[in-house]
Coordinates of C-alpha atoms and ligand atoms in Angstrom, one line a residue:
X28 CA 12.1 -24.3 2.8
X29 CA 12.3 -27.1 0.2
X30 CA 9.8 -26.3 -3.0
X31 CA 8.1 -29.2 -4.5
X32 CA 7.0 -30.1 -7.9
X33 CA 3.7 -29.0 -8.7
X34 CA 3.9 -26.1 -6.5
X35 CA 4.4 -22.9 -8.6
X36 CA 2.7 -19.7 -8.4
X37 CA 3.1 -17.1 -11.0
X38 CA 3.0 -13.6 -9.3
X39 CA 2.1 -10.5 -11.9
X40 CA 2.5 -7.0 -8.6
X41 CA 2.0 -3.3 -10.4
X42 CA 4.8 -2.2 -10.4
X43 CA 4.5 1.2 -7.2
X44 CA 6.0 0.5 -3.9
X45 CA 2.5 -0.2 -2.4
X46 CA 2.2 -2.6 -4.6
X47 CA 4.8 -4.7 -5.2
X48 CA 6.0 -4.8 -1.2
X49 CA 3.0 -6.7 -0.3
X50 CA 3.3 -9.2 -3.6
X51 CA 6.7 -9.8 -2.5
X52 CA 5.7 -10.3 1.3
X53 CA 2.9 -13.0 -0.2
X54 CA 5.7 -14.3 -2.5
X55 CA 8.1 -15.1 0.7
X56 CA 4.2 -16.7 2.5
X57 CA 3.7 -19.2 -0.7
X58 CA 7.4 -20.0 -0.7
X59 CA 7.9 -20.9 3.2
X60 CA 4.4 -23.2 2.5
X61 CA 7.1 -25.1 -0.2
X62 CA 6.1 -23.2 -3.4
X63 CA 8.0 -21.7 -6.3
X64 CA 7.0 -18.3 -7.1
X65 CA 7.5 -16.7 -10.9
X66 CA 7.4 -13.3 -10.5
X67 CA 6.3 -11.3 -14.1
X68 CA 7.3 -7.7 -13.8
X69 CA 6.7 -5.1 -15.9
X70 CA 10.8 -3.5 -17.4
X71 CA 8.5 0.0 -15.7
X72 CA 10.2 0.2 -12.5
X73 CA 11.6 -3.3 -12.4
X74 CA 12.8 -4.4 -9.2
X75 CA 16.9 -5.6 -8.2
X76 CA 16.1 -9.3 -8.1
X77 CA 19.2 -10.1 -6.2
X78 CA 17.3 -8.4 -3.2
X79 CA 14.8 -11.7 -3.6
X80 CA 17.0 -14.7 -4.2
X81 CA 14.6 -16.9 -3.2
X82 CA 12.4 -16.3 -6.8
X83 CA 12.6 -16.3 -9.9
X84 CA 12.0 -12.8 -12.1
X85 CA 11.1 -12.3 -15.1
X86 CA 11.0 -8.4 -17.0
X87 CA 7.7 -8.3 -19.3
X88 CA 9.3 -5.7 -22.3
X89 CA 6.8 -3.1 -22.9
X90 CA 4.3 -3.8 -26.2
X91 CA 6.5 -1.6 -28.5
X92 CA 10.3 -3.5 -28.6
X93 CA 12.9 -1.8 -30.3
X94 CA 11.2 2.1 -29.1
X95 CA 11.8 3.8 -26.5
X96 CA 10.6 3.0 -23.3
X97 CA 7.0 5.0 -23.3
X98 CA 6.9 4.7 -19.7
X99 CA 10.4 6.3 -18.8
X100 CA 10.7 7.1 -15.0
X101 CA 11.3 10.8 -15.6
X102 CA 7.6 11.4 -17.5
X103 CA 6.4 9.5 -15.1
X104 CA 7.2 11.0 -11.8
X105 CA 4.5 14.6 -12.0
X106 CA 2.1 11.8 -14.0
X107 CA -1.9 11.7 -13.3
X108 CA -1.8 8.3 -11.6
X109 CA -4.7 7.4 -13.9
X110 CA -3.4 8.0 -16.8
X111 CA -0.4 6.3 -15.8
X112 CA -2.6 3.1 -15.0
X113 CA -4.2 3.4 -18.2
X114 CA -1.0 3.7 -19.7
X115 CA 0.5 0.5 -18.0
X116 CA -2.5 -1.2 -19.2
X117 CA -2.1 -0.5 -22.6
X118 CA 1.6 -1.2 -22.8
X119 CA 1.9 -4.6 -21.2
X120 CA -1.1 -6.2 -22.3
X121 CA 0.1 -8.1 -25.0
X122 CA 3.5 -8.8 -24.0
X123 CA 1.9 -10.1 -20.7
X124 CA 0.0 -12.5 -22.3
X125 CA 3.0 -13.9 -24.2
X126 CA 5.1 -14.3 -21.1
X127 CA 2.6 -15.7 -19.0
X128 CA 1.8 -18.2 -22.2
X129 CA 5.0 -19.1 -22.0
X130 CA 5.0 -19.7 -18.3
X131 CA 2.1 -21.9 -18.2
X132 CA 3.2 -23.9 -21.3
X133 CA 6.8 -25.0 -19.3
X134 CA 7.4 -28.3 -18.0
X135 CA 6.5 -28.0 -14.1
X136 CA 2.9 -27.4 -13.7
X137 CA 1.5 -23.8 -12.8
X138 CA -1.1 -23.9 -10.1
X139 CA -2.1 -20.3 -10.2
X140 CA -1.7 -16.8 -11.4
X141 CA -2.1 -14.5 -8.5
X142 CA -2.4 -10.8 -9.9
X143 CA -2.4 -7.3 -8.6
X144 CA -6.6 -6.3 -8.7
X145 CA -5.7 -3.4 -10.1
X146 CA -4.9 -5.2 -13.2
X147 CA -8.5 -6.3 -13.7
X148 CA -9.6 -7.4 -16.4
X149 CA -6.4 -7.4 -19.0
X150 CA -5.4 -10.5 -16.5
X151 CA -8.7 -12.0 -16.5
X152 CA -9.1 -12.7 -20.1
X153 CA -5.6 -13.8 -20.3
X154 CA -5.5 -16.2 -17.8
X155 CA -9.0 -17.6 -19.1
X156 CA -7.4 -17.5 -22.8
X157 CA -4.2 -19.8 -21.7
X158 CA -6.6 -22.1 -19.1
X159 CA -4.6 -21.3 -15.4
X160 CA -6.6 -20.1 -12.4
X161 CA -6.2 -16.4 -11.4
X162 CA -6.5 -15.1 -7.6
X163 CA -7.0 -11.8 -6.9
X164 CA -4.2 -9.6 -4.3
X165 CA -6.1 -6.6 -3.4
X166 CA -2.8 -4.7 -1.5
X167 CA -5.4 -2.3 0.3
X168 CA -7.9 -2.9 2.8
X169 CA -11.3 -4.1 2.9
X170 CA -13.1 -0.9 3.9
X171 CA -11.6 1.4 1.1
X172 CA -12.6 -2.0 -1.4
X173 CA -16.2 -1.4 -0.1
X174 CA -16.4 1.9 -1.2
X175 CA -14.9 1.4 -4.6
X176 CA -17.4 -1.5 -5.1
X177 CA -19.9 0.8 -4.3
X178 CA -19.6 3.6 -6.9
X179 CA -22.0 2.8 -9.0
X180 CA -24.3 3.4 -6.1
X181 CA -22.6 6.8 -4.9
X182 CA -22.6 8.2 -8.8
X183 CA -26.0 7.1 -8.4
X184 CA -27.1 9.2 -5.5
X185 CA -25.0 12.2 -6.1
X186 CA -21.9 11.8 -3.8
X187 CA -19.9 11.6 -6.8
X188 CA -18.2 13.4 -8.4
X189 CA -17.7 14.9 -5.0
X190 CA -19.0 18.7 -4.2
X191 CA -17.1 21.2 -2.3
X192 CA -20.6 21.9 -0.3
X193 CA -21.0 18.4 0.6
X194 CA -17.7 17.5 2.0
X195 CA -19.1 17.0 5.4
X196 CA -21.8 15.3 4.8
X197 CA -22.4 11.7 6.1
X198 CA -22.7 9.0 3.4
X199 CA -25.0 6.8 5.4
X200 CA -24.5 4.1 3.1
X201 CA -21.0 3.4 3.9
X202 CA -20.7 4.8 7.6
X203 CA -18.2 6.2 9.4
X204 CA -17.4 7.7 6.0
X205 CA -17.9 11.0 5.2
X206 CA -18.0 12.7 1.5
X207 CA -14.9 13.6 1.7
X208 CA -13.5 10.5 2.5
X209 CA -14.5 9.1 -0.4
X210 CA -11.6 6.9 -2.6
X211 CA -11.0 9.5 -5.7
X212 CA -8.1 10.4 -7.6
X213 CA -7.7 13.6 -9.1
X214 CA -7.7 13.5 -12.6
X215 CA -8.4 15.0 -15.8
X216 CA -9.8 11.4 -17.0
X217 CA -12.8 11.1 -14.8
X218 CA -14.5 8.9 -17.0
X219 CA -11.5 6.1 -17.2
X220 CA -11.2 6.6 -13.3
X221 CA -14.5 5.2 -12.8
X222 CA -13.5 2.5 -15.8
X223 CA -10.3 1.5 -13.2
X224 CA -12.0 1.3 -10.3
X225 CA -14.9 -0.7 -11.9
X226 CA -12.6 -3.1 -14.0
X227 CA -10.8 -3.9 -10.3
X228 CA -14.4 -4.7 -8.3
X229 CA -15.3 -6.5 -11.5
X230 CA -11.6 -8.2 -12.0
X231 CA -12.0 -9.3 -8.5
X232 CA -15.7 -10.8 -9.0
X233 CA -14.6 -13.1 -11.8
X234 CA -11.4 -14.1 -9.5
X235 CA -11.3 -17.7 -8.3
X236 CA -10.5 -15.6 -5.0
X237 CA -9.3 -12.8 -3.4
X238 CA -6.8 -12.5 -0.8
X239 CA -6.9 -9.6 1.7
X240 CA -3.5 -8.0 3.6
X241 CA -5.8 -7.4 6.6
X242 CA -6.7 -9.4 9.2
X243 CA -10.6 -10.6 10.7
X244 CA -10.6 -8.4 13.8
X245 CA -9.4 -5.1 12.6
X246 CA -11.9 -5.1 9.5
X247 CA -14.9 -8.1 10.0
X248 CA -18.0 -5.8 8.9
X249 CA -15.9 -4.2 5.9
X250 CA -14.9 -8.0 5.1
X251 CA -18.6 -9.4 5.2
X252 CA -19.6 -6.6 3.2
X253 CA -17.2 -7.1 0.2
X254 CA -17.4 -10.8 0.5
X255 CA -21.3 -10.2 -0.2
X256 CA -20.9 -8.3 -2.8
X257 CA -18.2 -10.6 -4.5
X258 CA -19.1 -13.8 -3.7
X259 CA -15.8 -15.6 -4.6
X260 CA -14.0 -17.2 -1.7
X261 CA -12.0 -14.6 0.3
X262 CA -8.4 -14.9 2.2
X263 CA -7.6 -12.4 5.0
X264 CA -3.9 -13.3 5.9
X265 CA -2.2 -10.0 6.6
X266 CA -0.7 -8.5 8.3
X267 CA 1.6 -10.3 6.0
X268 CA 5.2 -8.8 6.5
X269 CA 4.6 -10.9 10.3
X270 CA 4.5 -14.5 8.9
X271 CA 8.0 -14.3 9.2
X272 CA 10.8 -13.3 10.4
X273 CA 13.4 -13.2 7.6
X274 CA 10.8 -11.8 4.8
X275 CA 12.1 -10.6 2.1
X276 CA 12.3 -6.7 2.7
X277 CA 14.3 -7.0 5.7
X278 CA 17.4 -6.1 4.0
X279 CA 19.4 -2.9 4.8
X280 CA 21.6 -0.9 3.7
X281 CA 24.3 1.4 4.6
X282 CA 22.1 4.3 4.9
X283 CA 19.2 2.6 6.8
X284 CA 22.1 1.5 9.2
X285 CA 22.9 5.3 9.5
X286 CA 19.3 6.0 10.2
X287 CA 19.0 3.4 13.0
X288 CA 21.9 4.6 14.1
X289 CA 20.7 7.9 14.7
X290 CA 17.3 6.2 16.0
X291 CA 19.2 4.7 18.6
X292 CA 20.5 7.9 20.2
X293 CA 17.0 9.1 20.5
X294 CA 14.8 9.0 24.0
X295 CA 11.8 5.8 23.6
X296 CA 9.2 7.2 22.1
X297 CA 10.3 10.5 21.6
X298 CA 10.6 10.6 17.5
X299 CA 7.9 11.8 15.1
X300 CA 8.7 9.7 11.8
X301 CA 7.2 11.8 8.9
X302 CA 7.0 10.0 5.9
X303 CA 3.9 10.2 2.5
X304 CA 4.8 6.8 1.1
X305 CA 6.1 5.8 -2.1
X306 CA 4.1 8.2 -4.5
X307 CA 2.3 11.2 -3.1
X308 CA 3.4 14.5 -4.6
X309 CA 3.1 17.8 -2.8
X310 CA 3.4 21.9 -3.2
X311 CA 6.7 23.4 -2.4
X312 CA 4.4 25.8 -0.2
X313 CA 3.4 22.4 1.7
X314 CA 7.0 20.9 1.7
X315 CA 8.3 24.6 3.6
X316 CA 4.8 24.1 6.4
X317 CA 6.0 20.7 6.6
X318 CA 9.4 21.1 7.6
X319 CA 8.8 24.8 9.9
X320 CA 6.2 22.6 11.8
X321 CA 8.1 20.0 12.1
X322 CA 11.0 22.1 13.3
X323 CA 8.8 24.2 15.6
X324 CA 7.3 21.6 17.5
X325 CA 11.3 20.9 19.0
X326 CA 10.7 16.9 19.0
X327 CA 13.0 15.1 17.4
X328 CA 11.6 13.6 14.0
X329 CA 12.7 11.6 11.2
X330 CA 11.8 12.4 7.7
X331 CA 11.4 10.7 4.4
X332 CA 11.3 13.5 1.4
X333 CA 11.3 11.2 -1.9
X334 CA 13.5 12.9 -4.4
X335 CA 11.1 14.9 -6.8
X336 CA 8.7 14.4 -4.1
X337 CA 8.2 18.4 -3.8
X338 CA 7.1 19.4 -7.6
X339 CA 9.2 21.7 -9.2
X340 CA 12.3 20.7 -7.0
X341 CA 15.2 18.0 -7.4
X342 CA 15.2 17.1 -3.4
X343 CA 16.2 19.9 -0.5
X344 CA 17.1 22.8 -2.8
X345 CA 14.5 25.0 -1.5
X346 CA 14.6 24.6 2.4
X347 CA 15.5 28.1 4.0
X348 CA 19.5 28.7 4.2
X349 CA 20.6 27.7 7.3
X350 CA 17.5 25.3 7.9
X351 CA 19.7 21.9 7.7
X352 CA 21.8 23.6 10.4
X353 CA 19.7 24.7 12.5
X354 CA 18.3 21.9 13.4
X355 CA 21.3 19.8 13.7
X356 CA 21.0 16.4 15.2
X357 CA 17.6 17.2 16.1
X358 CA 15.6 15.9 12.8
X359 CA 17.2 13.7 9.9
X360 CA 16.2 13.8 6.7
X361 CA 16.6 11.2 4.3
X362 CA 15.2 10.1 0.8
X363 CA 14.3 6.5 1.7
X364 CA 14.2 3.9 5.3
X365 CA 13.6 0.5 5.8
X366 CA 10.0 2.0 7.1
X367 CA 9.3 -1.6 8.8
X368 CA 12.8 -1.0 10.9
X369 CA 12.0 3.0 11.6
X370 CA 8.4 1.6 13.0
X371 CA 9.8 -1.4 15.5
X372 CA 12.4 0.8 17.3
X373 CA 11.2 1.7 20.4
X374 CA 12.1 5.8 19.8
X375 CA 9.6 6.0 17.5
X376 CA 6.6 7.5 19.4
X377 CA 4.2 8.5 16.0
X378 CA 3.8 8.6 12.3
X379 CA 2.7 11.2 10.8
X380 CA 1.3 9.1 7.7
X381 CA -0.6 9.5 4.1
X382 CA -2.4 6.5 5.3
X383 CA -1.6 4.6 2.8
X384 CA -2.8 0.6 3.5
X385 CA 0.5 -0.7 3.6
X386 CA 1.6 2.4 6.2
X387 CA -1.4 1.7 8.2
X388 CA -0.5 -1.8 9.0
X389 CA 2.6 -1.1 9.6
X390 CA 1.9 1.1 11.9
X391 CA -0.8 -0.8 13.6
X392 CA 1.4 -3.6 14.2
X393 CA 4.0 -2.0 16.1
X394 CA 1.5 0.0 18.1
X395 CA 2.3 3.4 16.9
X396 CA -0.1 6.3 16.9
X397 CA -0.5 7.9 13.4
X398 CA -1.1 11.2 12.5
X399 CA -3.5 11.0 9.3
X400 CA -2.7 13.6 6.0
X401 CA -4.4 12.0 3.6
X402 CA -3.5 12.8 -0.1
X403 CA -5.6 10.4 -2.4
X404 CA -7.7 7.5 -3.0
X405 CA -8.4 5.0 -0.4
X406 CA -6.1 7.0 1.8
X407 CA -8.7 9.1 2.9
X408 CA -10.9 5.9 3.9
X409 CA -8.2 4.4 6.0
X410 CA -7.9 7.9 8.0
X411 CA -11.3 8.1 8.9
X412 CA -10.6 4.3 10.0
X413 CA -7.7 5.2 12.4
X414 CA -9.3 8.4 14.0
X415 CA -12.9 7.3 14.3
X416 CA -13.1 2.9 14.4
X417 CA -9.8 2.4 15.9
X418 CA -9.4 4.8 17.4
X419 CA -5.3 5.5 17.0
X420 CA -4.9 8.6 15.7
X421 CA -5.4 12.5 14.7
X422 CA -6.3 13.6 11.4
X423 CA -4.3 16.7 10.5
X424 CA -6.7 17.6 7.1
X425 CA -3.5 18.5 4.2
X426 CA -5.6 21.5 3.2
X427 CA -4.9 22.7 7.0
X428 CA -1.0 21.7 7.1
X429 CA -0.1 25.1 8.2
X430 CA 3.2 25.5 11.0
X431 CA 1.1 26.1 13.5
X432 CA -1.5 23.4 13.0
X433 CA 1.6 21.1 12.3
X434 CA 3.1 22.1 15.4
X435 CA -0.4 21.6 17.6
X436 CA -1.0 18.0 16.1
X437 CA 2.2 16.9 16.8
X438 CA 2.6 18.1 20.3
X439 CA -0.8 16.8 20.9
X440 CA -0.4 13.4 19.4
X441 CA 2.9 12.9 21.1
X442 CA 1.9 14.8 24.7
X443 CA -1.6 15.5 25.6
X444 CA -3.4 12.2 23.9
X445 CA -0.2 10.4 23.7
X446 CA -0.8 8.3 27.1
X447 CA -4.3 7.1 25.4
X448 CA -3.6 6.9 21.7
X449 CA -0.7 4.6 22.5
X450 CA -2.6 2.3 25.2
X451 CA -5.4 1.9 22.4
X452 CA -2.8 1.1 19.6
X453 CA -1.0 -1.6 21.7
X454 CA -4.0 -2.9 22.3
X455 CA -4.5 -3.4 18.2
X456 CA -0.9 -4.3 17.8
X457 CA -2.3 -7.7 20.5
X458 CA -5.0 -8.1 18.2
X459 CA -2.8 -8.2 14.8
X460 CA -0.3 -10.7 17.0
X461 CA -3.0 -12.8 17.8
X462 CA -3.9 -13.4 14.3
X463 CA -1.0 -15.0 13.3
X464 CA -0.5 -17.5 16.2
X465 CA -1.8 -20.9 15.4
X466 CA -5.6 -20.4 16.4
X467 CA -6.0 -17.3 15.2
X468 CA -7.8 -16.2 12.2
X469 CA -5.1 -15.3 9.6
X470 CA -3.1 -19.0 10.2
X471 CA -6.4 -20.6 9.5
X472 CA -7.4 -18.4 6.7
X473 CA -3.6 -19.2 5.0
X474 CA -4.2 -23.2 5.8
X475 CA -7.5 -22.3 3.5
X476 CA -5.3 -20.4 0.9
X477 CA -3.0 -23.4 0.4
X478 CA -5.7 -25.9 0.3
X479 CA -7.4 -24.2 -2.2
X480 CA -4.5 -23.3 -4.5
X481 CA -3.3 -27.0 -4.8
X482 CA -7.4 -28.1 -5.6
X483 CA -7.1 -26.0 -9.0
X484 CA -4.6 -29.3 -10.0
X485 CA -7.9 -31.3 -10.6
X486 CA -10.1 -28.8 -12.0
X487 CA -10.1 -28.6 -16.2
X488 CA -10.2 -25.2 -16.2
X489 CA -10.2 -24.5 -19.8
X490 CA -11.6 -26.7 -23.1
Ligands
LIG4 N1 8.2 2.6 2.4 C1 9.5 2.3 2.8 N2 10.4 3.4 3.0 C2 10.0 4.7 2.8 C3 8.6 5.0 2.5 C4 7.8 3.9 2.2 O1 9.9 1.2 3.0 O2 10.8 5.6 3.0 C5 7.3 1.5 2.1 C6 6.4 1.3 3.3 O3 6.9 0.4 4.3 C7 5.2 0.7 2.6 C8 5.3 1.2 1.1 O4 6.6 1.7 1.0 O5 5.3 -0.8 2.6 C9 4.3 2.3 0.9 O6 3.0 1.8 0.7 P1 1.7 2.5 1.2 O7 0.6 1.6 0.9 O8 1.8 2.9 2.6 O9 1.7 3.8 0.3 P2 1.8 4.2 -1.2 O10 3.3 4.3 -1.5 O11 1.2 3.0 -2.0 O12 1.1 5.5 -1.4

């Protein structure tokens, strides 16, 4: 696709898998519509930019050149996600507002900033300081967005900080979801999660929009609710790793070949592919239920165990002797897929999932049942979302991931409900199709997208 003058977009992801794979699946939208993307990334967890030839990257150095690296990946790994956030915050503020100066000041003209909401504020009174126009990515979906907009009102009524009494209590303000769904982290900052959450909703208001990695159909109440509450114009375009065929995290390498490989020798829909996305942490305790119930329930299953994944443990070191063995060609463990290839072969029959947003779609659009271990934040939301709206899969509670319960939820999700389950998430798999053909919602909604980034060209944004 040709780029043209006066079409740049300067892209600022956080820098986590579930993060930056939907910046860069936007970054490959803007760029097929004949943009130029700038992508500013933080040195934390910078990204190979020969995997994305097609932009340009830039590494933001962290506020205190010439030290150490504050944010090294090895502190970071068994890190409290919020402090980590606050942490990010505090070390690329600065040093993002000199490299996106320095950006905006070049020749070619920038039309906007689009920024991870997560960022909030710190990009909000940057891009106002240098005078460019900043949209908003939120990366998750609409209904978990709903619920972090609405904490003032759930601190307000009692539902948070959550009790162990109330778990299963109905909020009735934000039905289907239940106490315990609620978005929280963990954390021994509870006071600077709330501050995260409301600089995001508040980030996000100030926005000159927002633009959504959902789609109409699958979340139209959650989206009239947030777009209510914000009042900024809003862009549902997802699912956006479907725009196109050759986006930019289709890439493989040796081992994902070896994985479809061993995908290919499998019955259709006869694997279980057990993966907790790119940052949950778990027990050891958890990790040995995990792999007995997977093993137990004798289907073949694929699974992803991120190196210092388990705490206290390198990678595999503390399976059982003679586990790997045992069960042979019958399960594969590896450290990393290409999770959009795993989900498109036809042998995959479920995902048994943290729920994460970016698993959830994924999922959803190859019509694959999920069953739902939710570890954190708006994982919990999307769950309750795919067992009880959608209506395409189990939820298997992690405070219940016992052998036994493993092996039941498995068996059930692939045997007794798997007829159903699946006819329900084809049926959602139509719906995400449809939204990208020419009349449907998410090809109109990106028409609107364009339109409005090239307007900000005649606006004098700042004095
Ligand atoms: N992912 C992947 N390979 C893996 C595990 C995850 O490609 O082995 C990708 C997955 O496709 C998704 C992202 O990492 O795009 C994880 O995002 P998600 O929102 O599901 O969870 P998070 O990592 O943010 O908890």
């Amino acid at each position: 696709m040709e780029e043209r003058r006066g079409r740049r977009i300067i892209m600022f992801p956080l820098p986590f898998a579930g993060h930056f794979n939907p910046m860069i699946e936007l970054a490959g939208i803007f760029h097929h519509r004949g943009f130029s993307v700038t992508i500013l990334h933080t040195s934390y967890n910078f990204p190979d930019p020969s995997r994305h030839p097609h932009f340009t990257f830039r590494s933001i150095p962290h506020n205190k050149e010439g030290e150490e690296d504050p944010l090294s990946q090895s502190e970071t790994s068994s890190m409290d996600l919020i402090v980590l956030m606050l942490r990010l915050k505090q070390c690329y503020a600065e040093t993002f507002r000199q490299s996106l100066a320095e950006e905006v000041g070049g020749e070619e003209t920038v039309c906007c900033l689009v920024s991870d909401a997560i960022w909030g504020k710190i990009t909000e009174v940057v891009a106002e300081e240098i005078g460019v126009r900043r949209v908003v990515l939120r990366t998750g979906g609409a209904s978990s967005f709903c619920a972090f907009a609405a904490y003032p009102l759930l601190r307000d009524k009692g539902y948070l900080p959550i009790q162990d009494s109330r778990l299963d209590e109905l909020v009735t303000e934000l039905l289907p979801l239940k106490v315990k769904d609620l978005p929280v982290i963990e954390t021994k900052e509870p006071e600077e999660l709330y501050r995260v959450v409301n600089d995001m909703v508040e980030g996000a208001k100030s926005s000159s929009g927002v633009i959504w990695n959902t789609f109409e159909d699958l979340e139209r109440l959650s989206l009239m609710d947030c777009s209510n509450k914000l009042q900024v114009p809003f862009f549902p375009i997802g699912p956006f790793h479907k725009h196109s065929d050759d986006h930019p995290l289709k890439t493989k390498n040796k081992d994902d070949d070896k994985t479809t490989c061993w995908l290919d020798k499998q019955d259709p829909q006869s694997v279980v592919y057990a993966s907790f996305g790119s940052l949950a942490a778990i027990e050891e305790k958890e990790f040995l239920e995990i792999a007995w119930g997977l093993r137990n329930s004798k289907l073949p299953f694929l699974w992803v165990v991120r190196p210092g994944m388990v705490r206290g443990t390198e990678w595999l070191e503390s399976l059982p002797c003679g586990f790997l063995e045992d069960i042979g060609h019958k399960g594969k463990i590896v450290k990393w897929v290409n999770q959009l290839e795993v989900l498109a072969h036809p042998a995959v029959g479920a995902f048994w999932t943290h729920c994460g947003w970016n698993s959830t779609l994924e999922s959803i659009c190859e019509g694959v049942p999920m069953i739902c271990t939710p570890c954190f934040s708006d994982q919990h939301v999307n769950a309750r979302y795919i067992v009880d709206v959608w209506r395409v899969g189990m939820v298997l509670e992690r405070s219940k991931m016992e052998m036994k319960e493993i092996e039941n939820a498995l068996r059930s999700v692939m045997m007794e409900k798997g007829d159903e389950l699946r006819e329900r998430s084809l049926k959602l798999k139509e719906s995400a199709d449809f939204c990208l053909t020419k009349d449907g919602s998410s090809s109109k909604n990106l028409e609107k997208l364009v339109s409005h980034v090239l307007s900000f060209d005649s606006y004098a944004f700042a004095s």
